[in-house]
XYZ file of C-alpha atoms in Angstrom:
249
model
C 0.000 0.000 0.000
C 2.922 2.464 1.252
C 4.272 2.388 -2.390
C 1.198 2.408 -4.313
C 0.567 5.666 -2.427
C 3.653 7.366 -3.472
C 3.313 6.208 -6.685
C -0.002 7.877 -6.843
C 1.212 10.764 -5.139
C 4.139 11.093 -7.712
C 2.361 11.170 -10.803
C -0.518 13.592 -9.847
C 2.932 15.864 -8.980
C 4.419 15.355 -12.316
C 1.264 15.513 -14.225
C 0.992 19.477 -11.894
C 4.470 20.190 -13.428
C 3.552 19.384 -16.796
C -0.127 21.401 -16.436
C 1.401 24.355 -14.824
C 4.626 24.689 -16.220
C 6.128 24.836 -13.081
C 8.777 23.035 -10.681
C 10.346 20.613 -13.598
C 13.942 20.240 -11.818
C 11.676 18.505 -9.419
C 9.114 16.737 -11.533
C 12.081 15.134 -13.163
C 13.459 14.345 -9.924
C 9.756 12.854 -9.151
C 10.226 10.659 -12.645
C 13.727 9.429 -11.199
C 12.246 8.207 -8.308
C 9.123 6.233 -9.853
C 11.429 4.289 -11.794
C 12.644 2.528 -8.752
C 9.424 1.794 -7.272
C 8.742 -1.534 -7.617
C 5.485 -1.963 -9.072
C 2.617 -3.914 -8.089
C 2.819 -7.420 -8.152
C 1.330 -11.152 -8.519
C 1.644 -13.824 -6.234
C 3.589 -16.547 -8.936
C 1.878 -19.380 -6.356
C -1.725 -18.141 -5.839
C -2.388 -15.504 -8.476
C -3.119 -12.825 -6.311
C -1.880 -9.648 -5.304
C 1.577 -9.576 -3.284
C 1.013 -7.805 0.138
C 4.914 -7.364 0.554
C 7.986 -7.340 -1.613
C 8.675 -11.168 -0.798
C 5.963 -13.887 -1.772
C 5.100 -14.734 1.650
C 2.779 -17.161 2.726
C -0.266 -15.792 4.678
C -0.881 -16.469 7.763
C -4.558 -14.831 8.814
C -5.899 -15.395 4.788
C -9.291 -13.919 5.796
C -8.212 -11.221 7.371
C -10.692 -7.969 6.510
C -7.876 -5.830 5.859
C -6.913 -5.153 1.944
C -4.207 -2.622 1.892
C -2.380 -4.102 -0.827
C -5.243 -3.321 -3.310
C -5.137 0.423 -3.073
C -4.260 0.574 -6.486
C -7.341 -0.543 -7.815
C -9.328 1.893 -4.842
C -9.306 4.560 -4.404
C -6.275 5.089 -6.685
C -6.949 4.153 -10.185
C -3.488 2.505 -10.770
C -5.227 -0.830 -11.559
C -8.812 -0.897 -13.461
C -10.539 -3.328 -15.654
C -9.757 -0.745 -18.976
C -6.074 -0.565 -18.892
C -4.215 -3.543 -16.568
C -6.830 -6.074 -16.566
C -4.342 -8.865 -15.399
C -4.066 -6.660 -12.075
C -7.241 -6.447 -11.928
C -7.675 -10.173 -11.867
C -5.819 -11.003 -9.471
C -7.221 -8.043 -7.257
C -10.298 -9.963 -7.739
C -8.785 -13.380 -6.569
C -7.592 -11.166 -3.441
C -11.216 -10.312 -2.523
C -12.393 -13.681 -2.937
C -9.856 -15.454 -0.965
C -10.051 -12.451 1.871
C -13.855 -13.457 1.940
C -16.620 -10.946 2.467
C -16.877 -10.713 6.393
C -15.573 -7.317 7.628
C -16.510 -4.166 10.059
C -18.307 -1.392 8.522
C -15.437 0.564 6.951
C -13.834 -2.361 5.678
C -17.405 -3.935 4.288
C -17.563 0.000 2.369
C -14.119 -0.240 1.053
C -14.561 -3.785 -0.393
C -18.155 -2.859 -1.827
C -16.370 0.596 -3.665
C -13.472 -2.596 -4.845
C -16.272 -4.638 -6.070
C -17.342 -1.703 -8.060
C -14.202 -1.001 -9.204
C -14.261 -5.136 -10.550
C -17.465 -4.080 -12.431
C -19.186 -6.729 -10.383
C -22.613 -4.881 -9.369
C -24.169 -8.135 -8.119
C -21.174 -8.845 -4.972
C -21.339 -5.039 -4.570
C -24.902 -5.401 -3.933
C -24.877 -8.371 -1.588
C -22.047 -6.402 0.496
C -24.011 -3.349 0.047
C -27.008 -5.121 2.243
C -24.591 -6.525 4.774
C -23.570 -3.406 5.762
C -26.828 -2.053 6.173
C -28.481 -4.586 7.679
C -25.775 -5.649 10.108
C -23.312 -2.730 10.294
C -25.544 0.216 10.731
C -27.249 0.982 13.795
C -30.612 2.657 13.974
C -29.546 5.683 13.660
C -27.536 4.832 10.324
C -24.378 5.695 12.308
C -21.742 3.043 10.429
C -20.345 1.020 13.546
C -16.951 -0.997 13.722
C -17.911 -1.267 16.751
C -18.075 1.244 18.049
C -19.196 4.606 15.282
C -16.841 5.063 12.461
C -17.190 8.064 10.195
C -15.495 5.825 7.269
C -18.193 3.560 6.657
C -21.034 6.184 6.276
C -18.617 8.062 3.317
C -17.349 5.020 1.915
C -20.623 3.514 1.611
C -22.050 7.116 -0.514
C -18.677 7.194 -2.481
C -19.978 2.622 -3.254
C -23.355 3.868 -4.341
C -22.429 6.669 -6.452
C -19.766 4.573 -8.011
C -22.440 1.916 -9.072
C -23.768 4.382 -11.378
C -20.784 6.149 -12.777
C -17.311 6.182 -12.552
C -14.730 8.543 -14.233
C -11.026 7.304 -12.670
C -9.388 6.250 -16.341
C -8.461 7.954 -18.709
C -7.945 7.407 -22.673
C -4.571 7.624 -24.502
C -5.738 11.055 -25.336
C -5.823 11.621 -21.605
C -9.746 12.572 -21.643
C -11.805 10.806 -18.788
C -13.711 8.057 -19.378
C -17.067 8.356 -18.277
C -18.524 4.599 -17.502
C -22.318 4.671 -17.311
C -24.026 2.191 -14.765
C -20.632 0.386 -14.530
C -21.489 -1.956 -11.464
C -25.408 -2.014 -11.626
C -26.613 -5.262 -9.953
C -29.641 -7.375 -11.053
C -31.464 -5.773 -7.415
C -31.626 -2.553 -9.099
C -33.271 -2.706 -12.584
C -35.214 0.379 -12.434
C -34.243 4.210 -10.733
C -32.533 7.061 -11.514
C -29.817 10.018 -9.945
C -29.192 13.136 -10.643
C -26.150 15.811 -9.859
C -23.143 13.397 -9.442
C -19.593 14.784 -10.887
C -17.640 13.407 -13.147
C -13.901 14.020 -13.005
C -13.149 16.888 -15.898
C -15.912 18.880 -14.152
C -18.819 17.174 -15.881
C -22.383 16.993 -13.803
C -23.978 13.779 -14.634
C -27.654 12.403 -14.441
C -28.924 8.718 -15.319
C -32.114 6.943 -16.076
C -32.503 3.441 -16.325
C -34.987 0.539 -16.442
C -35.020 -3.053 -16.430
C -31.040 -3.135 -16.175
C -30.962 -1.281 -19.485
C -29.840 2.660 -19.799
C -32.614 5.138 -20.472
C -31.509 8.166 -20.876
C -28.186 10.084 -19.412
C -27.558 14.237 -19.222
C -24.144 15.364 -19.665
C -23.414 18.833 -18.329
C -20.238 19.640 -19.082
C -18.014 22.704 -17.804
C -16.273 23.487 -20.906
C -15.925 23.135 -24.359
C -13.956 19.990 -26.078
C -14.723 15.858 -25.762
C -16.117 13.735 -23.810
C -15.361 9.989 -23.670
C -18.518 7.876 -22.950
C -18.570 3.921 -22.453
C -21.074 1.727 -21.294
C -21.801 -2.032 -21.837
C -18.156 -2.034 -23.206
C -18.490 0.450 -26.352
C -16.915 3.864 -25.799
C -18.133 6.433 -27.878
C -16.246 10.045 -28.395
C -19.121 13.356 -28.414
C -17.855 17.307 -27.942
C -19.448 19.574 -25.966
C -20.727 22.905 -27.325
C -22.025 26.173 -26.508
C -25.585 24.334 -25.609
C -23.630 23.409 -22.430
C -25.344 20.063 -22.313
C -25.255 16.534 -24.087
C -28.189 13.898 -24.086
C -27.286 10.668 -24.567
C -29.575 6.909 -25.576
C -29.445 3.759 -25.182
C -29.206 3.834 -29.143
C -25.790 5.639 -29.222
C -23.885 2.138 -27.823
């Protein structure tokens, strides 16, 4: 986890230096230094994520704790898009960790889930923590009250319906529409969630199926939709808005 943070934290530096024209004896110095990271890695014997540098065997397997997969959330190191071989064994990770967990660690794994475009597990994790990890007053308990469950648990359900962390070679966002929509919700809609770019997005759907999604861009230039695995390329215009079907995928 330590490293996947720095990496993180390194590139969002050097991608400042190259946006602002600024600090570049340092943002090269930055560069040096990702270089040597070592980068995340697969277990050769189990197929799963490596926890720490050596391939050691684990000794509490089930353990709610998933550091190590950072890099798929909340960073956007690994996704399904771009390193889907990460992303597989992320998923292995999950599975073999198993689903029981406190409150913040049930919201981080649901948000991971997400992440694994599996809407269905998010779902079933999704109704574990609210039936069995929130007390009446919808405080998120650990035991006892922890603040992280009750914002990871928004950040899941927003995520179900759009996500925005990877980006094209172009380096435009990619908006994914309904992304990790489980079979247990066919039918709703929500309206005013954010898009990274500065894009305001609401979605309609029924029967598992998009109806209808508003695109409310901040500026002028594209935007990079996908959804049900076609990515389509639209540009935004003076109108300030973009409507988007079902019969544009």
């Amino acid at each position: 986890m330590d490293k996947q943070i720095i990496r993180e934290l390194l590139q969002h530096y050097i991608e400042m230096t190259e946006m602002w024209k600024v600090d570049q004896e340092l943002g090269n110095r930055c560069r040096d230094i990702l270089a040597k990271l070592i980068p995340t890695q697969i277990s050769a014997k189990t197929g799963r994520v490596m926890e720490w540098i050596e391939d050691y065997a684990e000794t509490e397997v089930q353990h709610r704790h998933v550091s190590h997969l950072y890099g798929l959330y909340p960073s956007s190191e690994i996704s399904m898009l771009q390193t889907p071989a990460l992303a597989e064994a992320d998923k292995k990770t999950l599975v073999s960790r198993g689903d029981g967990a406190t409150g913040w660690s049930l919201a981080w794994k649901i948000n991971m889930w997400n992440r694994l475009h599996d809407g269905n597990h998010s779902y079933l994790l999704f109704q574990h923590l609210i039936s069995d990890k929130t007390l009446p007053n919808l405080f998120d308990y650990h035991p006892p009250f922890q603040i992280d469950g009750n914002f990871g648990v928004t950040a899941a359900l927003a995520e179900m319906c759009l996500q925005s962390h990877v980006r094209d070679k172009e380096e435009n966002y990619i908006i994914e529409l309904l992304p990790a929509l489980g079979d247990k919700m066919p039918d709703g809609k929500i309206k005013g969630l954010k898009a990274r770019g500065n894009i305001e997005v609401d979605i309609t759907w029924g029967k598992g199926q998009l109806k209808q999604a508003v695109l409310k861009p901040k500026y002028h230039g594209n935007v990079v939709v996908r959804y049900r695995n076609k990515t389509i390329q639209l540009k935004s215009d003076d109108k300030g808005q973009i409507d988007i079907g079902p019969e544009l995928f």
